[in-house]
Amino acid sequence: DIQMTQSPSTLSASLGDRVTITCRASQSISIWLAWYQQKPGKAPKLLIYKASSLESGVPSRFSGSGSGTEFTLTISSLQPDDFATYYCQQYNNYLLTFGGGTKVEIK
Amino acid sequence: QVQLVESGGGVVQPGRSLRLSCTASGFTFSNYAMHWVRQAPGKGLEWVAVISYDGNNKYYAESVKGRFTISRDKSKNTVYLQMNSLRPEDTAVYYCARDRTMAAMTSIDYWGQGTLVTVSS
């Protein structure tokens, strides 16, 4: 199985900050990576697919980049609604795997 | 609009079985792969299984292979997860989810509200 490692596991930031979350794959997954946002008690929400494609309706302050084994999710200016947990997920093969998550907290 | 409604969760003893159902609406069910994803209390997301749009291909996480079976009924717009030989570590909220891409297995764009399965004696 392909392992996905996210860092950091927790991130403290202020409103307006630029935030970057990293996801590393244990082997190359090309661009087959998605990012999700999850709030407590809610189902995840798709933000980014194919490493850098923004899902419809997602604010443009979210962006994704990377290929191969290293990927990043960037929030250009942190808003109140963005405090949540973020997960990466690979779909290079049919055995999908998620990263461990990054919780974005208020500083 | 796309809706996914899970049912069948509950409390079950270790070693017993449970079947989850997920009824879909708002899209052409037979065009999309369907996934089950779970989340143990206070933990991260774990992908469980996927079934292709036509039901011909099924894939499972190593942690459930041989114990869980995913299936679908296009006449009922429903996907199932049959869970046998349940263990305490299977305790989680189970989400039904739709693949984002028609006739493929990729990322997930729609999720149900989740159903809680608790395995305990």
CSV table of C-alpha atoms in Angstrom, one decimal:
chain,number,residue,atom,x,y,z
A,1,ASP,CA,0.0,0.0,0.0
A,2,ILE,CA,1.1,3.6,-0.6
A,3,GLN,CA,1.6,5.5,2.6
A,4,MET,CA,0.7,9.2,2.9
A,5,THR,CA,2.5,11.3,5.5
A,6,GLN,CA,1.2,14.8,6.3
A,7,SER,CA,3.0,17.5,8.2
A,8,PRO,CA,2.6,19.2,10.5
A,9,SER,CA,-0.1,17.3,12.4
A,10,THR,CA,-1.2,20.5,14.0
A,11,LEU,CA,-0.8,24.1,12.9
A,12,SER,CA,-1.5,27.3,14.8
A,13,ALA,CA,-2.2,30.3,12.7
A,14,SER,CA,-3.9,33.7,12.7
A,15,LEU,CA,-6.5,35.2,10.4
A,16,GLY,CA,-4.9,36.4,7.2
A,17,ASP,CA,-1.9,34.1,7.5
A,18,ARG,CA,-0.6,32.1,4.6
A,19,VAL,CA,-0.7,28.5,5.5
A,20,THR,CA,1.0,25.5,3.9
A,21,ILE,CA,0.4,21.8,4.5
A,22,THR,CA,2.7,19.1,3.1
A,23,CYS,CA,1.8,15.6,2.1
A,24,ARG,CA,4.4,13.0,1.1
A,25,ALA,CA,3.8,9.7,-0.7
A,26,SER,CA,5.8,6.6,0.0
A,27,GLN,CA,6.2,6.1,-3.8
A,28,SER,CA,5.4,8.2,-6.9
A,29,ILE,CA,1.7,8.9,-7.4
A,30,SER,CA,2.1,11.3,-10.4
A,31,ILE,CA,-0.6,13.9,-9.8
A,32,TRP,CA,-3.2,11.6,-8.4
A,33,LEU,CA,-3.8,13.4,-5.2
A,34,ALA,CA,-6.8,15.1,-3.6
A,35,TRP,CA,-7.2,17.4,-0.6
A,36,TYR,CA,-10.2,17.5,1.8
A,37,GLN,CA,-11.4,19.7,4.6
A,38,GLN,CA,-13.3,18.3,7.5
A,39,LYS,CA,-15.0,20.1,10.4
A,40,PRO,CA,-16.0,18.4,13.6
A,41,GLY,CA,-19.1,16.2,13.3
A,42,LYS,CA,-19.3,16.7,9.5
A,43,ALA,CA,-18.4,14.7,6.4
A,44,PRO,CA,-15.2,15.8,4.5
A,45,LYS,CA,-15.4,18.3,1.7
A,46,LEU,CA,-13.3,18.0,-1.5
A,47,LEU,CA,-11.1,21.0,-2.1
A,48,ILE,CA,-8.5,19.9,-4.7
A,49,TYR,CA,-8.3,17.0,-7.1
A,50,LYS,CA,-5.5,16.0,-9.5
A,51,ALA,CA,-3.0,17.7,-7.2
A,52,SER,CA,-3.9,21.3,-8.3
A,53,SER,CA,-7.4,21.4,-9.8
A,54,LEU,CA,-9.8,23.4,-7.6
A,55,GLU,CA,-13.2,21.8,-7.0
A,56,SER,CA,-16.2,23.8,-8.1
A,57,GLY,CA,-17.4,26.2,-5.5
A,58,VAL,CA,-14.2,26.1,-3.4
A,59,PRO,CA,-12.7,29.6,-2.7
A,60,SER,CA,-9.6,30.6,-4.8
A,61,ARG,CA,-7.6,31.1,-1.7
A,62,PHE,CA,-7.1,27.3,-1.6
A,63,SER,CA,-4.5,26.0,-4.0
A,64,GLY,CA,-2.6,22.7,-4.5
A,65,SER,CA,0.7,21.9,-6.1
A,66,GLY,CA,3.2,19.0,-6.5
A,67,SER,CA,3.7,15.8,-8.3
A,68,GLY,CA,5.5,12.5,-7.7
A,69,THR,CA,5.9,12.2,-4.0
A,70,GLU,CA,5.6,15.7,-2.6
A,71,PHE,CA,2.5,17.9,-2.5
A,72,THR,CA,1.3,21.0,-0.8
A,73,LEU,CA,-2.0,22.6,0.1
A,74,THR,CA,-1.8,26.4,0.5
A,75,ILE,CA,-4.4,28.7,2.0
A,76,SER,CA,-3.3,32.2,0.8
A,77,SER,CA,-5.1,34.2,3.5
A,78,LEU,CA,-6.7,32.2,6.4
A,79,GLN,CA,-10.3,32.9,7.0
A,80,PRO,CA,-12.5,32.1,10.0
A,81,ASP,CA,-14.2,29.3,8.1
A,82,ASP,CA,-10.9,27.6,7.4
A,83,PHE,CA,-10.2,26.4,10.9
A,84,ALA,CA,-10.6,22.6,10.3
A,85,THR,CA,-8.7,19.4,9.7
A,86,TYR,CA,-7.2,18.8,6.3
A,87,TYR,CA,-6.5,15.4,4.7
A,88,CYS,CA,-4.7,14.4,1.6
A,89,GLN,CA,-5.6,11.2,-0.3
A,90,GLN,CA,-3.9,9.4,-3.1
A,91,TYR,CA,-5.6,7.6,-5.9
A,92,ASN,CA,-2.7,6.3,-7.9
A,93,ASN,CA,-4.1,2.8,-7.7
A,94,TYR,CA,-7.4,1.4,-6.7
A,95,LEU,CA,-6.3,1.1,-3.0
A,96,LEU,CA,-6.9,4.6,-1.9
A,97,THR,CA,-5.1,6.0,1.2
A,98,PHE,CA,-5.5,9.1,3.3
A,99,GLY,CA,-2.9,11.1,5.1
A,100,GLY,CA,-3.1,11.3,8.9
A,101,GLY,CA,-4.6,14.8,8.8
A,102,THR,CA,-3.5,18.4,9.7
A,103,LYS,CA,-5.5,20.3,12.2
A,104,VAL,CA,-5.5,24.1,11.6
A,105,GLU,CA,-6.1,25.9,14.9
A,106,ILE,CA,-6.5,29.5,15.9
A,107,LYS,CA,-3.3,31.1,17.3
B,1,GLN,CA,-29.0,17.6,-5.8
B,2,VAL,CA,-26.8,14.6,-4.9
B,3,GLN,CA,-27.8,12.8,-1.7
B,4,LEU,CA,-26.4,9.8,0.0
B,5,VAL,CA,-28.2,8.4,3.0
B,6,GLU,CA,-26.6,5.6,5.0
B,7,SER,CA,-28.4,3.3,7.4
B,8,GLY,CA,-27.8,0.1,9.3
B,9,GLY,CA,-25.3,1.2,11.9
B,10,GLY,CA,-25.6,0.3,15.6
B,11,VAL,CA,-24.0,-1.6,18.4
B,12,VAL,CA,-22.9,-5.2,17.7
B,13,GLN,CA,-20.8,-7.7,19.6
B,14,PRO,CA,-17.4,-8.8,18.4
B,15,GLY,CA,-17.5,-11.6,15.9
B,16,ARG,CA,-21.0,-10.7,14.7
B,17,SER,CA,-22.1,-9.2,11.4
B,18,LEU,CA,-23.8,-6.0,10.2
B,19,ARG,CA,-24.9,-4.7,6.9
B,20,LEU,CA,-24.8,-1.1,6.0
B,21,SER,CA,-26.9,0.4,3.2
B,22,CYS,CA,-26.5,3.7,1.3
B,23,THR,CA,-29.3,5.0,-0.9
B,24,ALA,CA,-28.3,7.5,-3.6
B,25,SER,CA,-30.4,10.1,-5.4
B,26,GLY,CA,-29.9,13.1,-7.5
B,27,PHE,CA,-27.5,11.5,-10.1
B,28,THR,CA,-27.3,8.5,-12.4
B,29,PHE,CA,-26.1,5.9,-9.9
B,30,SER,CA,-25.0,3.4,-12.5
B,31,ASN,CA,-22.4,5.8,-13.9
B,32,TYR,CA,-20.3,6.2,-10.7
B,33,ALA,CA,-18.1,4.1,-8.5
B,34,MET,CA,-19.0,4.2,-4.9
B,35,HIS,CA,-16.8,4.1,-1.8
B,36,TRP,CA,-17.0,3.4,1.9
B,37,VAL,CA,-14.7,5.4,4.2
B,38,ARG,CA,-14.6,5.2,7.9
B,39,GLN,CA,-13.4,7.3,10.8
B,40,ALA,CA,-12.8,5.9,14.3
B,41,PRO,CA,-13.7,8.2,17.2
B,42,GLY,CA,-11.2,11.1,17.3
B,43,LYS,CA,-9.1,9.6,14.5
B,44,GLY,CA,-8.4,10.2,10.8
B,45,LEU,CA,-10.1,9.0,7.7
B,46,GLU,CA,-9.6,5.4,6.5
B,47,TRP,CA,-10.7,4.3,3.1
B,48,VAL,CA,-12.5,0.9,3.3
B,49,ALA,CA,-13.7,-0.2,-0.1
B,50,VAL,CA,-14.8,0.8,-3.6
B,51,ILE,CA,-17.0,-0.8,-6.2
B,52,SER,CA,-16.9,0.2,-9.8
B,53,TYR,CA,-19.8,1.9,-11.6
B,54,ASP,CA,-20.8,-1.5,-13.1
B,55,GLY,CA,-20.2,-3.6,-10.0
B,56,ASN,CA,-17.5,-5.7,-11.8
B,57,ASN,CA,-14.6,-4.5,-9.8
B,58,LYS,CA,-14.2,-4.3,-6.0
B,59,TYR,CA,-11.2,-3.3,-4.0
B,60,TYR,CA,-10.7,-3.4,-0.2
B,61,ALA,CA,-8.3,-2.0,2.4
B,62,GLU,CA,-6.0,-4.6,3.8
B,63,SER,CA,-7.6,-4.2,7.3
B,64,VAL,CA,-11.0,-5.4,6.1
B,65,LYS,CA,-10.2,-7.7,3.2
B,66,GLY,CA,-11.8,-11.1,3.6
B,67,ARG,CA,-14.3,-9.8,6.2
B,68,PHE,CA,-16.1,-7.0,4.4
B,69,THR,CA,-18.0,-7.2,1.1
B,70,ILE,CA,-19.1,-4.2,-1.0
B,71,SER,CA,-22.0,-4.6,-3.4
B,72,ARG,CA,-24.5,-2.5,-5.3
B,73,ASP,CA,-28.1,-2.8,-6.6
B,74,LYS,CA,-28.7,-0.5,-9.5
B,75,SER,CA,-32.5,-1.1,-9.4
B,76,LYS,CA,-32.5,0.4,-5.8
B,77,ASN,CA,-29.8,3.0,-6.3
B,78,THR,CA,-28.2,1.4,-3.3
B,79,VAL,CA,-24.7,0.4,-2.2
B,80,TYR,CA,-24.1,-2.0,0.6
B,81,LEU,CA,-21.3,-3.0,3.0
B,82,GLN,CA,-21.6,-6.4,4.5
B,83,MET,CA,-19.3,-6.5,7.6
B,84,ASN,CA,-18.6,-9.9,9.1
B,85,SER,CA,-16.3,-11.0,11.9
B,86,LEU,CA,-16.5,-7.6,13.4
B,87,ARG,CA,-13.7,-6.4,15.8
B,88,PRO,CA,-13.6,-3.6,18.3
B,89,GLU,CA,-11.2,-1.8,16.0
B,90,ASP,CA,-13.9,-1.6,13.4
B,91,THR,CA,-15.8,0.9,15.6
B,92,ALA,CA,-16.2,4.0,13.5
B,93,VAL,CA,-18.5,6.3,11.7
B,94,TYR,CA,-18.9,4.8,8.2
B,95,TYR,CA,-19.4,7.2,5.3
B,96,CYS,CA,-20.8,6.3,1.9
B,97,ALA,CA,-19.3,8.4,-0.8
B,98,ARG,CA,-19.4,8.9,-4.6
B,99,ASP,CA,-16.4,9.0,-6.8
B,100,ARG,CA,-15.9,12.3,-8.5
B,101,THR,CA,-15.2,10.8,-11.9
B,102,MET,CA,-17.7,8.9,-14.1
B,103,ALA,CA,-16.7,5.3,-14.8
B,104,ALA,CA,-13.4,5.6,-12.8
B,105,MET,CA,-12.1,5.3,-9.2
B,106,THR,CA,-10.4,8.5,-8.1
B,107,SER,CA,-11.3,11.2,-5.6
B,108,ILE,CA,-14.6,11.6,-3.7
B,109,ASP,CA,-16.9,14.6,-4.3
B,110,TYR,CA,-20.0,13.7,-2.3
B,111,TRP,CA,-20.4,12.1,1.1
B,112,GLY,CA,-23.2,10.8,3.2
B,113,GLN,CA,-23.8,12.0,6.7
B,114,GLY,CA,-22.3,8.8,8.1
B,115,THR,CA,-23.6,6.0,10.3
B,116,LEU,CA,-21.9,4.9,13.6
B,117,VAL,CA,-20.9,1.3,14.1
B,118,THR,CA,-19.9,0.3,17.6
B,119,VAL,CA,-18.4,-3.1,18.1
B,120,SER,CA,-18.5,-3.9,21.8
B,121,SER,CA,-19.5,-6.7,24.2
